[in-house]
Amino acid sequence: MTNSDDSVPPPSTTPEPAPDASTTAEKVAPTVLEQLGGLSGLIYSTLPVVVFVPVNSYLNLAVALWSALGVAAAVLVWRLVRRSPIQPAISGFFGVGICAFIAYRTGDAKGYFLFGIYTSLAYGAAFVLSVLARWPLVGIIWGYLNGKGTSWRGNRSAVRYYDVATIAWASVFGARYIVQSQLYDSDQTGWLAVARIGMGWPLTGVALLVTLWAVRSADRALDAASSADRKREQLPSDQADSGA
């Protein structure tokens, strides 16, 4: 009688090839974009403002606030129906809720934009301070996302690239604060909405392009340094010392 186990092929002992670094990076990049909500998320984030200003002009503040909240809730439901990532929509809904609450408490439509103005100030200051402290936030965030931690801090070229991307984001937040705070002080609610939209996803897109360039450049610098270290390790000790 033949043993049934004889028909089962032995497990393969051939080691599987290690995943390519470029393939891993390609898998990470879409995840980052999804966490940001993608282009659709950036567009959806402008809808509550687009509704709020005209409704406030033609009706009243209370109706405008409820309309903005309704649009934010509709975006959240739409993402649930389409099974899209809902984290950006949830954040957007709570953000609109905070803006609406401030406007309700101040009794002025321009109060709707106050939270975003001071959020831009706080973000801009954080990005600037991170560069001054030699811990650029873009490097910290990217190191966390790709699982490399803070090993990039030992490479001066990588730090410089991350500095550039971090300064780009600081410039975006700083420009938003300066322009919108001036419009707030001059009671230009309509222009505040225009500034919120015009300085929203377009500037974010520019900062993302700079970040993409910086991240790729930093990764190349780190890979080059790692390859050089491996070559030195393979050389005899006397040649390695003379090369150093």
GROMACS .gro file of C-alpha atoms in nm:
model
  244
    1MET     CA    1   0.000   0.000   0.000
    2THR     CA    2   0.136   0.337  -0.104
    3ASN     CA    3   0.168   0.598   0.166
    4SER     CA    4  -0.048   0.901   0.087
    5ASP     CA    5   0.233   1.126   0.206
    6ASP     CA    6   0.450   1.012  -0.092
    7SER     CA    7   0.227   1.205  -0.333
    8VAL     CA    8   0.294   1.534  -0.156
    9PRO     CA    9   0.598   1.714  -0.305
   10PRO     CA   10   0.862   1.821  -0.057
   11PRO     CA   11   0.864   2.188   0.031
   12SER     CA   12   1.093   2.401  -0.181
   13THR     CA   13   1.418   2.499  -0.015
   14THR     CA   14   1.496   2.771  -0.268
   15PRO     CA   15   1.498   3.104  -0.086
   16GLU     CA   16   1.257   3.361  -0.219
   17PRO     CA   17   1.417   3.675  -0.361
   18ALA     CA   18   1.414   3.973  -0.132
   19PRO     CA   19   1.166   4.245  -0.229
   20ASP     CA   20   1.320   4.517  -0.442
   21ALA     CA   21   1.358   4.852  -0.269
   22SER     CA   22   1.198   5.039  -0.558
   23THR     CA   23   0.897   4.805  -0.547
   24THR     CA   24   0.860   4.870  -0.174
   25ALA     CA   25   0.872   5.245  -0.231
   26GLU     CA   26   0.605   5.217  -0.500
   27LYS     CA   27   0.382   5.032  -0.256
   28VAL     CA   28   0.433   5.295   0.013
   29ALA     CA   29   0.370   5.599  -0.211
   30PRO     CA   30   0.003   5.523  -0.292
   31THR     CA   31  -0.062   5.465   0.078
   32VAL     CA   32   0.071   5.811   0.162
   33LEU     CA   33  -0.148   5.971  -0.105
   34GLU     CA   34  -0.451   5.780   0.021
   35GLN     CA   35  -0.388   5.901   0.375
   36LEU     CA   36  -0.392   6.258   0.241
   37GLY     CA   37  -0.721   6.188   0.065
   38GLY     CA   38  -0.581   6.216  -0.286
   39LEU     CA   39  -0.690   6.485  -0.530
   40SER     CA   40  -1.057   6.413  -0.464
   41GLY     CA   41  -1.005   6.467  -0.091
   42LEU     CA   42  -0.841   6.803  -0.152
   43ILE     CA   43  -1.131   6.908  -0.376
   44TYR     CA   44  -1.396   6.780  -0.134
   45SER     CA   45  -1.236   6.985   0.145
   46THR     CA   46  -1.324   7.307  -0.040
   47LEU     CA   47  -1.695   7.227  -0.080
   48PRO     CA   48  -1.809   7.339   0.269
   49VAL     CA   49  -1.645   7.679   0.216
   50VAL     CA   50  -1.793   7.712  -0.133
   51VAL     CA   51  -2.140   7.655   0.017
   52PHE     CA   52  -2.090   7.856   0.338
   53VAL     CA   53  -2.013   8.200   0.191
   54PRO     CA   54  -2.302   8.239  -0.059
   55VAL     CA   55  -2.558   8.090   0.182
   56ASN     CA   56  -2.446   8.334   0.450
   57SER     CA   57  -2.473   8.622   0.202
   58TYR     CA   58  -2.823   8.540   0.080
   59LEU     CA   59  -2.973   8.387   0.395
   60ASN     CA   60  -2.811   8.404   0.738
   61LEU     CA   61  -2.523   8.269   0.946
   62ALA     CA   62  -2.717   7.984   1.109
   63VAL     CA   63  -2.834   7.842   0.776
   64ALA     CA   64  -2.482   7.879   0.634
   65LEU     CA   65  -2.329   7.688   0.925
   66TRP     CA   66  -2.576   7.403   0.897
   67SER     CA   67  -2.524   7.394   0.520
   68ALA     CA   68  -2.147   7.363   0.559
   69LEU     CA   69  -2.191   7.085   0.814
   70GLY     CA   70  -2.439   6.912   0.584
   71VAL     CA   71  -2.196   6.919   0.294
   72ALA     CA   72  -1.915   6.781   0.511
   73ALA     CA   73  -2.146   6.501   0.630
   74ALA     CA   74  -2.250   6.428   0.270
   75VAL     CA   75  -1.884   6.393   0.169
   76LEU     CA   76  -1.832   6.148   0.455
   77VAL     CA   77  -2.135   5.940   0.352
   78TRP     CA   78  -2.025   5.949  -0.014
   79ARG     CA   79  -1.685   5.809   0.078
   80LEU     CA   80  -1.850   5.538   0.287
   81VAL     CA   81  -2.073   5.438  -0.004
   82ARG     CA   82  -1.778   5.428  -0.244
   83ARG     CA   83  -1.566   5.247   0.016
   84SER     CA   84  -1.297   5.512  -0.016
   85PRO     CA   85  -1.059   5.594   0.272
   86ILE     CA   86  -1.275   5.786   0.521
   87GLN     CA   87  -1.007   5.921   0.753
   88PRO     CA   88  -0.966   6.245   0.551
   89ALA     CA   89  -1.344   6.289   0.541
   90ILE     CA   90  -1.375   6.233   0.917
   91SER     CA   91  -1.099   6.486   0.984
   92GLY     CA   92  -1.268   6.729   0.744
   93PHE     CA   93  -1.605   6.688   0.913
   94PHE     CA   94  -1.463   6.760   1.259
   95GLY     CA   95  -1.266   7.052   1.116
   96VAL     CA   96  -1.584   7.203   0.971
   97GLY     CA   97  -1.755   7.142   1.304
   98ILE     CA   98  -1.487   7.338   1.491
   99CYS     CA   99  -1.503   7.622   1.236
  100ALA     CA  100  -1.882   7.633   1.262
  101PHE     CA  101  -1.868   7.638   1.641
  102ILE     CA  102  -1.623   7.932   1.644
  103ALA     CA  103  -1.839   8.125   1.397
  104TYR     CA  104  -2.147   8.052   1.609
  105ARG     CA  105  -1.976   8.168   1.927
  106THR     CA  106  -1.839   8.486   1.772
  107GLY     CA  107  -2.163   8.556   1.586
  108ASP     CA  108  -1.964   8.657   1.279
  109ALA     CA  109  -1.920   8.468   0.952
  110LYS     CA  110  -1.549   8.546   0.937
  111GLY     CA  111  -1.505   8.346   1.258
  112TYR     CA  112  -1.551   8.036   1.040
  113PHE     CA  113  -1.198   8.092   0.908
  114LEU     CA  114  -1.029   8.169   1.239
  115PHE     CA  115  -0.940   7.808   1.322
  116GLY     CA  116  -0.769   7.755   0.987
  117ILE     CA  117  -0.572   8.078   1.021
  118TYR     CA  118  -0.419   7.988   1.355
  119THR     CA  119  -0.373   7.625   1.254
  120SER     CA  120  -0.160   7.748   0.964
  121LEU     CA  121   0.043   7.958   1.206
  122ALA     CA  122   0.102   7.662   1.437
  123TYR     CA  123   0.197   7.426   1.154
  124GLY     CA  124   0.429   7.681   0.995
  125ALA     CA  125   0.606   7.744   1.325
  126ALA     CA  126   0.645   7.370   1.388
  127PHE     CA  127   0.802   7.312   1.045
  128VAL     CA  128   1.042   7.606   1.085
  129LEU     CA  129   1.149   7.498   1.434
  130SER     CA  130   1.210   7.143   1.313
  131VAL     CA  131   1.454   7.271   1.050
  132LEU     CA  132   1.635   7.491   1.303
  133ALA     CA  133   1.663   7.192   1.537
  134ARG     CA  134   1.803   6.978   1.251
  135TRP     CA  135   1.508   6.742   1.274
  136PRO     CA  136   1.308   6.837   0.960
  137LEU     CA  137   0.954   6.712   0.995
  138VAL     CA  138   0.935   6.575   0.640
  139GLY     CA  139   1.226   6.344   0.720
  140ILE     CA  140   1.067   6.233   1.046
  141ILE     CA  141   0.734   6.160   0.879
  142TRP     CA  142   0.886   5.980   0.581
  143GLY     CA  143   1.117   5.777   0.803
  144TYR     CA  144   0.816   5.664   1.006
  145LEU     CA  145   0.615   5.572   0.696
  146ASN     CA  146   0.890   5.371   0.523
  147GLY     CA  147   1.007   5.205   0.844
  148LYS     CA  148   1.362   5.346   0.832
  149GLY     CA  149   1.322   5.556   1.142
  150THR     CA  150   1.578   5.833   1.185
  151SER     CA  151   1.876   5.663   1.020
  152TRP     CA  152   1.871   5.938   0.754
  153ARG     CA  153   2.007   6.190   1.008
  154GLY     CA  154   2.356   6.046   0.961
  155ASN     CA  155   2.357   6.154   0.595
  156ARG     CA  156   2.405   6.528   0.539
  157SER     CA  157   2.269   6.520   0.185
  158ALA     CA  158   1.947   6.350   0.299
  159VAL     CA  159   1.905   6.604   0.579
  160ARG     CA  160   1.943   6.890   0.330
  161TYR     CA  161   1.681   6.743   0.098
  162TYR     CA  162   1.438   6.701   0.387
  163ASP     CA  163   1.517   7.058   0.494
  164VAL     CA  164   1.409   7.185   0.151
  165ALA     CA  165   1.079   6.995   0.162
  166THR     CA  166   1.011   7.107   0.519
  167ILE     CA  167   1.079   7.470   0.429
  168ALA     CA  168   0.838   7.435   0.135
  169TRP     CA  169   0.560   7.330   0.372
  170ALA     CA  170   0.653   7.605   0.619
  171SER     CA  171   0.628   7.858   0.335
  172VAL     CA  172   0.281   7.732   0.239
  173PHE     CA  173   0.151   7.757   0.595
  174GLY     CA  174   0.322   8.091   0.651
  175ALA     CA  175   0.172   8.240   0.334
  176ARG     CA  176  -0.174   8.119   0.433
  177TYR     CA  177  -0.147   8.277   0.775
  178ILE     CA  178  -0.015   8.612   0.654
  179VAL     CA  179  -0.270   8.658   0.374
  180GLN     CA  180  -0.575   8.524   0.555
  181SER     CA  181  -0.505   8.702   0.883
  182GLN     CA  182  -0.489   9.031   0.694
  183LEU     CA  183  -0.822   8.957   0.525
  184TYR     CA  184  -0.971   8.857   0.861
  185ASP     CA  185  -0.864   9.182   1.024
  186SER     CA  186  -1.016   9.382   0.736
  187ASP     CA  187  -1.349   9.190   0.754
  188GLN     CA  188  -1.318   9.052   0.399
  189THR     CA  189  -1.520   8.733   0.445
  190GLY     CA  190  -1.572   8.673   0.075
  191TRP     CA  191  -1.204   8.713  -0.004
  192LEU     CA  192  -1.124   8.490   0.291
  193ALA     CA  193  -1.312   8.211   0.115
  194VAL     CA  194  -1.128   8.282  -0.208
  195ALA     CA  195  -0.795   8.276  -0.025
  196ARG     CA  196  -0.887   7.955   0.157
  197ILE     CA  197  -0.960   7.779  -0.172
  198GLY     CA  198  -0.685   7.940  -0.379
  199MET     CA  199  -0.420   7.876  -0.115
  200GLY     CA  200  -0.555   7.532  -0.033
  201TRP     CA  201  -0.505   7.243  -0.272
  202PRO     CA  202  -0.302   7.438  -0.536
  203LEU     CA  203  -0.029   7.526  -0.283
  204THR     CA  204  -0.060   7.182  -0.128
  205GLY     CA  205   0.005   7.032  -0.471
  206VAL     CA  206   0.321   7.239  -0.511
  207ALA     CA  207   0.446   7.137  -0.166
  208LEU     CA  208   0.374   6.771  -0.246
  209LEU     CA  209   0.578   6.794  -0.568
  210VAL     CA  210   0.871   6.943  -0.376
  211THR     CA  211   0.833   6.671  -0.112
  212LEU     CA  212   0.827   6.396  -0.374
  213TRP     CA  213   1.148   6.529  -0.530
  214ALA     CA  214   1.316   6.566  -0.190
  215VAL     CA  215   1.216   6.218  -0.071
  216ARG     CA  216   1.343   6.050  -0.387
  217SER     CA  217   1.667   6.249  -0.379
  218ALA     CA  218   1.721   6.165  -0.012
  219ASP     CA  219   1.655   5.796  -0.076
  220ARG     CA  220   1.911   5.796  -0.359
  221ALA     CA  221   2.167   5.962  -0.132
  222LEU     CA  222   2.106   5.705   0.140
  223ASP     CA  223   2.127   5.416  -0.108
  224ALA     CA  224   2.454   5.552  -0.248
  225ALA     CA  225   2.602   5.584   0.102
  226SER     CA  226   2.487   5.232   0.189
  227SER     CA  227   2.644   5.090  -0.129
  228ALA     CA  228   2.971   5.268  -0.053
  229ASP     CA  229   2.973   5.122   0.300
  230ARG     CA  230   2.917   4.771   0.165
  231LYS     CA  231   3.204   4.808  -0.084
  232ARG     CA  232   3.438   4.923   0.191
  233GLU     CA  233   3.341   4.624   0.405
  234GLN     CA  234   3.430   4.387   0.118
  235LEU     CA  235   3.779   4.534   0.072
  236PRO     CA  236   4.078   4.401   0.268
  237SER     CA  237   4.146   4.598   0.582
  238ASP     CA  238   4.465   4.762   0.448
  239GLN     CA  239   4.287   4.882   0.128
  240ALA     CA  240   3.985   5.004   0.324
  241ASP     CA  241   4.211   5.206   0.555
  242SER     CA  242   4.402   5.358   0.263
  243GLY     CA  243   4.074   5.443   0.086
  244ALA     CA  244   3.945   5.620   0.397
   0.00000   0.00000   0.00000
